[in-house]
mmCIF file with all atom_site columns, C-alpha atoms in Angstrom:
data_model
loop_
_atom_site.group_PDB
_atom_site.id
_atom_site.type_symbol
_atom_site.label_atom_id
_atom_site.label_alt_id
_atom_site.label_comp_id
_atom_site.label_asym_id
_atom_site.label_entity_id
_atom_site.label_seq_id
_atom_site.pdbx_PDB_ins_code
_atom_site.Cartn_x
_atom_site.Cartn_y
_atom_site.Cartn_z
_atom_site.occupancy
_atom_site.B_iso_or_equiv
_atom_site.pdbx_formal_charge
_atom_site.auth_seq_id
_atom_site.auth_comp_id
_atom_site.auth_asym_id
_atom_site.auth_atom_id
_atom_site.pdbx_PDB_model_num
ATOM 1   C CA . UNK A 1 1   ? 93.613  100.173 81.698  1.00 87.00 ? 24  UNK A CA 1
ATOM 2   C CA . UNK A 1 2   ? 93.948  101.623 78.153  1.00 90.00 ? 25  UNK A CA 1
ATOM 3   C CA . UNK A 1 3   ? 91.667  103.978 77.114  1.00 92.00 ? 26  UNK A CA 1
ATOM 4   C CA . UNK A 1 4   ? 90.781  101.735 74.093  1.00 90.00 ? 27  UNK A CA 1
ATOM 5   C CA . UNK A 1 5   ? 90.543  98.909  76.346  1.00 88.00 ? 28  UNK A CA 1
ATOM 6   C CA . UNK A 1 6   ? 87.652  100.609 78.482  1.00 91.00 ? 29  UNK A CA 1
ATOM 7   C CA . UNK A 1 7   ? 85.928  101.671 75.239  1.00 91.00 ? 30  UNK A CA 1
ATOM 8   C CA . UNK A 1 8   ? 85.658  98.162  74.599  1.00 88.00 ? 31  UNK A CA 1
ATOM 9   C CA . UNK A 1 9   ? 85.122  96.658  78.043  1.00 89.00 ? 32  UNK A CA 1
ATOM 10  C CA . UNK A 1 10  ? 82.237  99.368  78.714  1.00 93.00 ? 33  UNK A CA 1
ATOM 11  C CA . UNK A 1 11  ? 80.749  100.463 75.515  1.00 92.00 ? 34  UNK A CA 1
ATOM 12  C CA . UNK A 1 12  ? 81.871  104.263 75.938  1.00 94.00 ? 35  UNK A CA 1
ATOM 13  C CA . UNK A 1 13  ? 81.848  106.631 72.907  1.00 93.00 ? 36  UNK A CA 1
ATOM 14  C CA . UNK A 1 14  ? 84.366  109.010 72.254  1.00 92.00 ? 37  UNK A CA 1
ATOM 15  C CA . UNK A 1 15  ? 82.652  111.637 73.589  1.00 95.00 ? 38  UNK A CA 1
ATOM 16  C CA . UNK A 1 16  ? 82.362  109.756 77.255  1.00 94.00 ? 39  UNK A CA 1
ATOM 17  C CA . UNK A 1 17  ? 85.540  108.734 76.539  1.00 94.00 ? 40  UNK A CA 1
ATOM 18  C CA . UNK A 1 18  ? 87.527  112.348 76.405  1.00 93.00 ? 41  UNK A CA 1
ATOM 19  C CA . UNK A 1 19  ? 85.755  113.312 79.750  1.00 95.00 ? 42  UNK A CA 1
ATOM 20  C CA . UNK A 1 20  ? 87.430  110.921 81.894  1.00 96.00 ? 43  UNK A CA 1
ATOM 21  C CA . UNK A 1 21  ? 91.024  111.596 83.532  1.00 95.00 ? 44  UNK A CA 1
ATOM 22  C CA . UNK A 1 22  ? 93.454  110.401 81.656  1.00 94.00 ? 45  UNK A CA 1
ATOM 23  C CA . UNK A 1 23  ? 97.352  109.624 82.080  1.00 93.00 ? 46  UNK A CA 1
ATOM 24  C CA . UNK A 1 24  ? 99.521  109.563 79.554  1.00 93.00 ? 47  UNK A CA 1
ATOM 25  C CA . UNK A 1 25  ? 102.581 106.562 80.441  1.00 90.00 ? 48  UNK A CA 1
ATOM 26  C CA . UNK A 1 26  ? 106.144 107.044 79.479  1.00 90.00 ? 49  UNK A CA 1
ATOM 27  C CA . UNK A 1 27  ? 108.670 104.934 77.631  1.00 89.00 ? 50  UNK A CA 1
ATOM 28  C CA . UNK A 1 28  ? 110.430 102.768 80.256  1.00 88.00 ? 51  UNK A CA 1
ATOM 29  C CA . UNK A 1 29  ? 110.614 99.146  81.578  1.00 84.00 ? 52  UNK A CA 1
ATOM 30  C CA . UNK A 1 30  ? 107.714 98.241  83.395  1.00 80.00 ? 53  UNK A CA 1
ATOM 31  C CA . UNK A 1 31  ? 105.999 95.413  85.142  1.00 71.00 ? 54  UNK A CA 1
ATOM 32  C CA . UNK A 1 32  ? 108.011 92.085  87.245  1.00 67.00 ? 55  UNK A CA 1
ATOM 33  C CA . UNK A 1 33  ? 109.388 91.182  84.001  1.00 69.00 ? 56  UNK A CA 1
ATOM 34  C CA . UNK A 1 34  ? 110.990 94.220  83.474  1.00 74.00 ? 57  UNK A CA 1
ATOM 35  C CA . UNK A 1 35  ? 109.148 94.585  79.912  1.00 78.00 ? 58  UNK A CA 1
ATOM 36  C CA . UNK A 1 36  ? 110.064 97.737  77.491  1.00 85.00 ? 59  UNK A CA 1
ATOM 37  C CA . UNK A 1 37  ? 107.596 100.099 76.405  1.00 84.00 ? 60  UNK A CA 1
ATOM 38  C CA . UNK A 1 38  ? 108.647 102.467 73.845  1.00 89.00 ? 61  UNK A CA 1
ATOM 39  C CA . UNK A 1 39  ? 104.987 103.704 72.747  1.00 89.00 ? 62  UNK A CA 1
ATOM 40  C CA . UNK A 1 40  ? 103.026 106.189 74.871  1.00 91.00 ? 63  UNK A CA 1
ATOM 41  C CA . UNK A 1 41  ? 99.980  104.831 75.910  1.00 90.00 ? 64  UNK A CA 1
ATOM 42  C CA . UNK A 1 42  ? 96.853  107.028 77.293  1.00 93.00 ? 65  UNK A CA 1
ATOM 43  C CA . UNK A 1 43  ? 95.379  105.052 80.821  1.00 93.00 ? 66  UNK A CA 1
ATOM 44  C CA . UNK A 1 44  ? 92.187  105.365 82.791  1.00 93.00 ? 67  UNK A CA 1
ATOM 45  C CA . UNK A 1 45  ? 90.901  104.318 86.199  1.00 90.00 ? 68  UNK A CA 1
ATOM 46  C CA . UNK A 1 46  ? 89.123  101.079 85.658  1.00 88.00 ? 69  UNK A CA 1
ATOM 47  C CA . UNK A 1 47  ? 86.438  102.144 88.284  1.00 90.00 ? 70  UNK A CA 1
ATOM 48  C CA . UNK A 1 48  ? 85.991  105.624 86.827  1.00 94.00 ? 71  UNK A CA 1
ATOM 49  C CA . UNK A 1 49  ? 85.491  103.789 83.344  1.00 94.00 ? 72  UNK A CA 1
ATOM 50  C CA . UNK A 1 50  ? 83.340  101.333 84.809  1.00 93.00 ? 73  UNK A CA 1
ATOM 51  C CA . UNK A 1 51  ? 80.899  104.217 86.293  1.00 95.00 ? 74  UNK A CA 1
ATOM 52  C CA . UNK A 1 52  ? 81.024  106.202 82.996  1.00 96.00 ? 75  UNK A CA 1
ATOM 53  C CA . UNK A 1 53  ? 79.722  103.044 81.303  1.00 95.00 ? 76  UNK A CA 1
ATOM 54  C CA . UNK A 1 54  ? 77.351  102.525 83.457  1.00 95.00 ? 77  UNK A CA 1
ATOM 55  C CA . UNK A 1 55  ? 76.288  106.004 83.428  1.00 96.00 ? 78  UNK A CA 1
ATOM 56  C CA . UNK A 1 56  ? 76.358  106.194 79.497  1.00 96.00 ? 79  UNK A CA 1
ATOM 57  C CA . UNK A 1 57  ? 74.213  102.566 79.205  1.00 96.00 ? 80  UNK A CA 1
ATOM 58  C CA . UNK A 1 58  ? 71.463  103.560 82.212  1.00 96.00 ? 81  UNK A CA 1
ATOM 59  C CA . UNK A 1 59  ? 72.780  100.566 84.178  1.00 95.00 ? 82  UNK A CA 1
ATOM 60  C CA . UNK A 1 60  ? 75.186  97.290  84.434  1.00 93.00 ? 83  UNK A CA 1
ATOM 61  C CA . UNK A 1 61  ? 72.744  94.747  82.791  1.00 94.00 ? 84  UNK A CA 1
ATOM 62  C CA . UNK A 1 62  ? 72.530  97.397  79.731  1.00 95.00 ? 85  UNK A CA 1
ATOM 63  C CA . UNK A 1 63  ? 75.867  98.364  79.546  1.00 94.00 ? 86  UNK A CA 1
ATOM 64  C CA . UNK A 1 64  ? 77.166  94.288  79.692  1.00 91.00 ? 87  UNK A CA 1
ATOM 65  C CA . UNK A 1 65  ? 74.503  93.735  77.296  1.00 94.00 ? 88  UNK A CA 1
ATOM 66  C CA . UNK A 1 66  ? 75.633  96.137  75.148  1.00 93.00 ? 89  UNK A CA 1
ATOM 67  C CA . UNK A 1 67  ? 79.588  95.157  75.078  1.00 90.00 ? 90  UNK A CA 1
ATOM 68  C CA . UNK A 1 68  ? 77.946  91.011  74.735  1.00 90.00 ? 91  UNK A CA 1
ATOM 69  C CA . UNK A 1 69  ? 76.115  92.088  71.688  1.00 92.00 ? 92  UNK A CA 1
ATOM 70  C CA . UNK A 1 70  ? 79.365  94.063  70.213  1.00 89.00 ? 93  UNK A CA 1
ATOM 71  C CA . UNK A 1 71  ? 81.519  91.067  70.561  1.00 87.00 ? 94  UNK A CA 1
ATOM 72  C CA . UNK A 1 72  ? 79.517  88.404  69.088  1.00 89.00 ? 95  UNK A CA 1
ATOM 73  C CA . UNK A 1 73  ? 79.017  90.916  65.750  1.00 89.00 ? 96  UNK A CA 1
ATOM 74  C CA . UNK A 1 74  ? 83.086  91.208  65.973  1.00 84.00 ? 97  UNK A CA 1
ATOM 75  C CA . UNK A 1 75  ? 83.295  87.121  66.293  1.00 85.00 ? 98  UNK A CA 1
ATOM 76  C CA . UNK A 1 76  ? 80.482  86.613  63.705  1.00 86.00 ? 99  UNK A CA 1
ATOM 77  C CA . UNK A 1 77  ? 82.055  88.794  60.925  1.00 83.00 ? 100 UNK A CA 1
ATOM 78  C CA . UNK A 1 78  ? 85.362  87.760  61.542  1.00 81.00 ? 101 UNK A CA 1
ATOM 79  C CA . UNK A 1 79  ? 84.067  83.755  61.514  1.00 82.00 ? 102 UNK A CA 1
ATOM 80  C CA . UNK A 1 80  ? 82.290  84.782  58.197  1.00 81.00 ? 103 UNK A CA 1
ATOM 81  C CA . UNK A 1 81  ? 85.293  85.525  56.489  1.00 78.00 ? 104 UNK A CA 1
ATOM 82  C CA . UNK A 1 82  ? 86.927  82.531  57.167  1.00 77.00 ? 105 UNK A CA 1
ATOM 83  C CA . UNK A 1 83  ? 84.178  81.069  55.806  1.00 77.00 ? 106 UNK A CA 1
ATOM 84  C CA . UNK A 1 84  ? 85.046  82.429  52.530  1.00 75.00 ? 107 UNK A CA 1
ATOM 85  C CA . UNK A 1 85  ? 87.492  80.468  51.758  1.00 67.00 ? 108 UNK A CA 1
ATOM 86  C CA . UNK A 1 86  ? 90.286  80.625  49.721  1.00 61.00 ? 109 UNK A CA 1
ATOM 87  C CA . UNK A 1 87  ? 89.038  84.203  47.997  1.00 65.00 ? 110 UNK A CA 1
ATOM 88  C CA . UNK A 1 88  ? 90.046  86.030  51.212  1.00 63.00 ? 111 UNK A CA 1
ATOM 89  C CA . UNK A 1 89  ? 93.246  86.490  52.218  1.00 60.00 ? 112 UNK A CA 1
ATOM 90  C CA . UNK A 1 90  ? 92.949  84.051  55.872  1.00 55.00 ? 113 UNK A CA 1
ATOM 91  C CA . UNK A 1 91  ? 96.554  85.004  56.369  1.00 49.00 ? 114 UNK A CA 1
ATOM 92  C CA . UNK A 1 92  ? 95.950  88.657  56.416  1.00 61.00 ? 115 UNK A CA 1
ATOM 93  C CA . UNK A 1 93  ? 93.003  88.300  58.318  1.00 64.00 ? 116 UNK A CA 1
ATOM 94  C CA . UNK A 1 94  ? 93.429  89.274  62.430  1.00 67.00 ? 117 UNK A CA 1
ATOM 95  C CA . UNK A 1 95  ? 91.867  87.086  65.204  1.00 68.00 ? 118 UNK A CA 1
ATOM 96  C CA . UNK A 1 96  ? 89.744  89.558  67.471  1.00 68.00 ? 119 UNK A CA 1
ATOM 97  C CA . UNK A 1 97  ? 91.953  90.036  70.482  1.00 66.00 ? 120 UNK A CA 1
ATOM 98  C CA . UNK A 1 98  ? 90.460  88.862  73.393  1.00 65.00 ? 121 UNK A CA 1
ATOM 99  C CA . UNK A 1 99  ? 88.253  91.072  75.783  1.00 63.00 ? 122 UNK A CA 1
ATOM 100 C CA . UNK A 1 100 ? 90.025  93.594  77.793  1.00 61.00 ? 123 UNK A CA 1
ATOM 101 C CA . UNK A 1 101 ? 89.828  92.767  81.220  1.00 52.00 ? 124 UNK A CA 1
ATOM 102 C CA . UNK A 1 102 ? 87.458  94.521  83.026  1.00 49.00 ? 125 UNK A CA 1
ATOM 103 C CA . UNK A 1 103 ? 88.676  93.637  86.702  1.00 50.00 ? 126 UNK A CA 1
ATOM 104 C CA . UNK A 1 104 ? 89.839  96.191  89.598  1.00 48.00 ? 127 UNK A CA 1
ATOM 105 C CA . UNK A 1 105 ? 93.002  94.036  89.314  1.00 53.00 ? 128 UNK A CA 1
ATOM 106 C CA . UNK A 1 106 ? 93.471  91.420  86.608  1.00 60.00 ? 129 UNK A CA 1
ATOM 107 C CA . UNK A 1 107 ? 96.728  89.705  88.829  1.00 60.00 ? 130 UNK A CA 1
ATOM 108 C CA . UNK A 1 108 ? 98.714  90.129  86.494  1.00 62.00 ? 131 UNK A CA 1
ATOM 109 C CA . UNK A 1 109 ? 102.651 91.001  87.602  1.00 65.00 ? 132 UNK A CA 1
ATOM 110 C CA . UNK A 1 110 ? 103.525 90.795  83.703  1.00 69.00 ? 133 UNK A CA 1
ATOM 111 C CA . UNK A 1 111 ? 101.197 93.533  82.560  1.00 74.00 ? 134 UNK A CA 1
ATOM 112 C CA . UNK A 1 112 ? 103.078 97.277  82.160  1.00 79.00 ? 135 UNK A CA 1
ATOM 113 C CA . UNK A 1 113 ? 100.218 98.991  82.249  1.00 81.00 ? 136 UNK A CA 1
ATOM 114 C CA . UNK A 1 114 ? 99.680  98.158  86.031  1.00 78.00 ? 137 UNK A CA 1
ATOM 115 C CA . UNK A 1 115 ? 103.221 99.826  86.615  1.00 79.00 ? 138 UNK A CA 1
ATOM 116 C CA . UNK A 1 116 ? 102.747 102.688 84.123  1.00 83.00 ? 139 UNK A CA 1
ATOM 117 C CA . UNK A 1 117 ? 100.918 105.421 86.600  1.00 80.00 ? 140 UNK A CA 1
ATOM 118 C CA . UNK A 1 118 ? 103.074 104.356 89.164  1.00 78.00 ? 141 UNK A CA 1
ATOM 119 C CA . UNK A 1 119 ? 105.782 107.317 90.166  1.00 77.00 ? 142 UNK A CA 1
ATOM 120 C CA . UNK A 1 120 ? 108.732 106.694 92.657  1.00 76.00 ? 143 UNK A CA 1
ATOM 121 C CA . UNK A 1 121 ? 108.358 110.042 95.329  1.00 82.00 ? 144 UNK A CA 1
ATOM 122 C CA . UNK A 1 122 ? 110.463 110.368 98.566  1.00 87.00 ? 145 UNK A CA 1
ATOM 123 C CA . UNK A 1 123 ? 109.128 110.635 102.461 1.00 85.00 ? 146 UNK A CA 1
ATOM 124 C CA . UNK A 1 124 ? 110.318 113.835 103.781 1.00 88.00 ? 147 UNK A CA 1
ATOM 125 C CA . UNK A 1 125 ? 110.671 113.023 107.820 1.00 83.00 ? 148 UNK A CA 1
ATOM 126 C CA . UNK A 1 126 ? 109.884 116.673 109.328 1.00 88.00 ? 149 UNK A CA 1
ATOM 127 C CA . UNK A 1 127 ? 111.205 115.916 112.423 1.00 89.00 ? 150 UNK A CA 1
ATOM 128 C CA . UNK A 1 128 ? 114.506 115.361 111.018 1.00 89.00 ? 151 UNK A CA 1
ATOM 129 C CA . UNK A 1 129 ? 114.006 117.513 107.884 1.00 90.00 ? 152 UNK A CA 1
ATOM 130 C CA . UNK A 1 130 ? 115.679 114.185 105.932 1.00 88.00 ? 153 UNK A CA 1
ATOM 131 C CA . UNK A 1 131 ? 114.541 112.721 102.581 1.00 89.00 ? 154 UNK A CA 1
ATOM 132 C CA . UNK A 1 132 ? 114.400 108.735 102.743 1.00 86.00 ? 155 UNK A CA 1
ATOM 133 C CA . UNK A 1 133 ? 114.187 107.246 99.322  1.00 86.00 ? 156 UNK A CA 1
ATOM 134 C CA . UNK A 1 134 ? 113.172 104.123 100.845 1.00 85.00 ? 157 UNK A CA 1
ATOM 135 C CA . UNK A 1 135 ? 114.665 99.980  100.712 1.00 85.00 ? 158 UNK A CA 1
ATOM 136 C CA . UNK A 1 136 ? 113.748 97.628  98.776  1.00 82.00 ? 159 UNK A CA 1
ATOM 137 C CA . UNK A 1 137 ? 113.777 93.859  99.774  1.00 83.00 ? 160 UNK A CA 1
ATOM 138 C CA . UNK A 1 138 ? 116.415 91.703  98.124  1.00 79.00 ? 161 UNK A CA 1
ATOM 139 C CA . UNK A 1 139 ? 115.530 88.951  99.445  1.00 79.00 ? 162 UNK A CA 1
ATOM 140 C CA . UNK A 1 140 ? 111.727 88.761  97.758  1.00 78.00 ? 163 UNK A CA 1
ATOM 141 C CA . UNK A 1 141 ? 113.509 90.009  94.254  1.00 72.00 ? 164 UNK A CA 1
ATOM 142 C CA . UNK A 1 142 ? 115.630 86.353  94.965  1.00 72.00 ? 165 UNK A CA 1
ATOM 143 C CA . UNK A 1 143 ? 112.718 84.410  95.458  1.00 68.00 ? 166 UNK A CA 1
ATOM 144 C CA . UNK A 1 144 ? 110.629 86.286  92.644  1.00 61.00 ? 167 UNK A CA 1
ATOM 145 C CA . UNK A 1 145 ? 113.546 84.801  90.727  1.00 61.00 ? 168 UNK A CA 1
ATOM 146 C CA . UNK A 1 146 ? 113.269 81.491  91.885  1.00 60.00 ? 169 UNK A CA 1
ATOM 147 C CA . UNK A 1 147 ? 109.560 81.542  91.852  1.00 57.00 ? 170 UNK A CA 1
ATOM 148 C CA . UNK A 1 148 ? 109.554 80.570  95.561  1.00 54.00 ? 171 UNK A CA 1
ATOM 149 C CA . UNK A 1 149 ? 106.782 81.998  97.838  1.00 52.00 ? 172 UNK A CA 1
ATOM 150 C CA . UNK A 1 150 ? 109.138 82.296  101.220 1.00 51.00 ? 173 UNK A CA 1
ATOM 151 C CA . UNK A 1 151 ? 108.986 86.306  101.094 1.00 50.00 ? 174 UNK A CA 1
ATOM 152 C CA . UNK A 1 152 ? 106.179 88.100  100.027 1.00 53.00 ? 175 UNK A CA 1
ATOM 153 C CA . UNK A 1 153 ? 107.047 88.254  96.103  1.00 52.00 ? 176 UNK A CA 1
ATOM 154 C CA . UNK A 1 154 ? 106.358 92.191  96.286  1.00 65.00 ? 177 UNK A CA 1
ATOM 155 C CA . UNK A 1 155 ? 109.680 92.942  95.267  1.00 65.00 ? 178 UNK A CA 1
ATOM 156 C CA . UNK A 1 156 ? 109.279 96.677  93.912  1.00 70.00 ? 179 UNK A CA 1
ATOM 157 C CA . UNK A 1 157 ? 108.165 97.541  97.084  1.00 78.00 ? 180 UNK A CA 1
ATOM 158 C CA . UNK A 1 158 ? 110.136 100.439 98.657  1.00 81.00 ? 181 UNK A CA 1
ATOM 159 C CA . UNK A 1 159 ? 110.135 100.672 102.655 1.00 85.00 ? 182 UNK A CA 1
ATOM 160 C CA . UNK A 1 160 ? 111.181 103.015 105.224 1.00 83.00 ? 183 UNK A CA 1
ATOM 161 C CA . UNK A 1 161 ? 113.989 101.353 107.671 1.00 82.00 ? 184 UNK A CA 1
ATOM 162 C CA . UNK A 1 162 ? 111.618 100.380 110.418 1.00 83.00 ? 185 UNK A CA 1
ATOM 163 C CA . UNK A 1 163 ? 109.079 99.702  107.842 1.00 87.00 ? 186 UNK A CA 1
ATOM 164 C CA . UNK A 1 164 ? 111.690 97.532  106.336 1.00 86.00 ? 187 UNK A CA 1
ATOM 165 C CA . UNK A 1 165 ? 113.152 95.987  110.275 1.00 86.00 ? 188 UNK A CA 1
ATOM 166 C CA . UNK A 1 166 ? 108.953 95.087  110.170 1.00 87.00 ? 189 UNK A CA 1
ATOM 167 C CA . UNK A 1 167 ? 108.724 93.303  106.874 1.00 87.00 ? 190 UNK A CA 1
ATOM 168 C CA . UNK A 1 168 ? 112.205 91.161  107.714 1.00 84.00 ? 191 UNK A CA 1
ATOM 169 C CA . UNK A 1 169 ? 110.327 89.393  110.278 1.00 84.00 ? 192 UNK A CA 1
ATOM 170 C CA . UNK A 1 170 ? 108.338 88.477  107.700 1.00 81.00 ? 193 UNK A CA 1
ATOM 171 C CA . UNK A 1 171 ? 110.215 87.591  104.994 1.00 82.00 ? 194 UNK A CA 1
ATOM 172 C CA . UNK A 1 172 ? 111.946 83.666  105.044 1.00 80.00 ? 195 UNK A CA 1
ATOM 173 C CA . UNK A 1 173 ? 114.456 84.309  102.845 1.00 79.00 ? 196 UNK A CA 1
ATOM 174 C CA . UNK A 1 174 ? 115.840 87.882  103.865 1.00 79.00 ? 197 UNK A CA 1
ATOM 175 C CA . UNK A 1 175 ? 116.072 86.095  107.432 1.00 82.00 ? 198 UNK A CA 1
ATOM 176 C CA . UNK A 1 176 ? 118.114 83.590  105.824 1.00 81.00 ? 199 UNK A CA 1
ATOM 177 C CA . UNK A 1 177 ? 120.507 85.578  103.917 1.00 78.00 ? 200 UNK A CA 1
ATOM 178 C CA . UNK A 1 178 ? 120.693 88.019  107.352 1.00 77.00 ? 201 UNK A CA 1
ATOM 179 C CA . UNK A 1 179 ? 121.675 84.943  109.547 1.00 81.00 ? 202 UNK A CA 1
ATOM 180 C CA . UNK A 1 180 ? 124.076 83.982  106.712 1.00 79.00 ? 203 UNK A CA 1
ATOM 181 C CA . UNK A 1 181 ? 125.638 87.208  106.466 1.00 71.00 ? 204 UNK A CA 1
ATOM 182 C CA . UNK A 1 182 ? 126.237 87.563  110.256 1.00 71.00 ? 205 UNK A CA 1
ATOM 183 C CA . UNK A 1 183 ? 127.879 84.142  110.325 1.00 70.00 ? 206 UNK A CA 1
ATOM 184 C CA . UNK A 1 184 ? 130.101 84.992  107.351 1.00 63.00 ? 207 UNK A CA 1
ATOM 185 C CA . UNK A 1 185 ? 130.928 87.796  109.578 1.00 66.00 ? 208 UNK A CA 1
ATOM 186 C CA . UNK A 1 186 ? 131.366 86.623  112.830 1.00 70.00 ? 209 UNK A CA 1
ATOM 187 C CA . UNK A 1 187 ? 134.215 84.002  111.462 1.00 68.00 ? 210 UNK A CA 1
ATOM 188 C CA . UNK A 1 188 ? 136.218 86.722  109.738 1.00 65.00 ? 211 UNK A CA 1
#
């Protein structure tokens, strides 16, 4: 989550803010729907944020009490200048955003900043003293596309061979295209 988002979620200061690890994200494309991000954007752990709220507040009930009583002072001032009618300028006036989400994992496949601490690394096999890079499964990145559920929809996720051989008796549509391919090939 973004640091601003966990100052909101848990009621941390700037001060408890700073201390936590932080990780600063890159421009890149991000997320299943391949979104851009040009802006660098400062991350925390959501658990680590979580504890330093609680931490800060004394407990849960005092820290969600807390980041309750917040919102409804954001929701009540910005409802009280609608209320003033045509004086203030409604159409230069912001909606508060929602609240950040507070979950472990919000479920979201469309969010970038679940993708942005995410590095790709190699497996060095010792025995062999090879790199592997890892596969990918086409066949879930075709029915991500299709929004079908036949593979497991991870589609970003890398695998060694025999991790890969494994997931293939898994996945509906890789066996598909695979029995496809060999009958393409068997009749040329």
């Amino acid at each position: 989550m973004t640091t601003t988002s966990a100052k909101e979620a848990y009621g941390l200061n700037s001060k408890t803010l700073s201390a936590l690890p932080t990780v600063r994200s890159l421009p890149g494309t991000y997320s299943q729907m391949q979104r851009v991000w040009r802006k660098r954007v400062a991350l925390v752990d959501s658990k680590v944020a979580r504890q330093a709220g609680i931490n800060f507040h004394g407990s849960i009930d005092a820290m969600e009490q807390y980041v309750s009583k917040r919102r409804a002072k954001i929701i009540a001032s910005y409802e009280n200048k609608l209320r003033q009618g045509p004086n203030n300028p409604v159409a230069k006036l912001r909606k508060p955003p929602c609240p950040p989400y507070a979950n472990e994992f919000d479920g979201k496949g469309c969010n970038p900043y679940r993708f942005m601490s995410v590095i790709r690394v190699p497996r060095l096999d010792q025995s062999t003293g090879t790199v592997e890079w890892g596969v990918s499964c086409a066949g879930c990145r075709k029915g991500n596309q299709l929004n079908r559920v036949y593979g497991r929809l991870d589609w970003r996720r890398m695998y060694t061979e025999s991790g890969y051989l494994d997931h293939l008796e898994e996945c509906e549509i890789s066996q598909i295209a695979w029995e496809s391919f060999s009958a393409y090939n068997a009749a040329t």
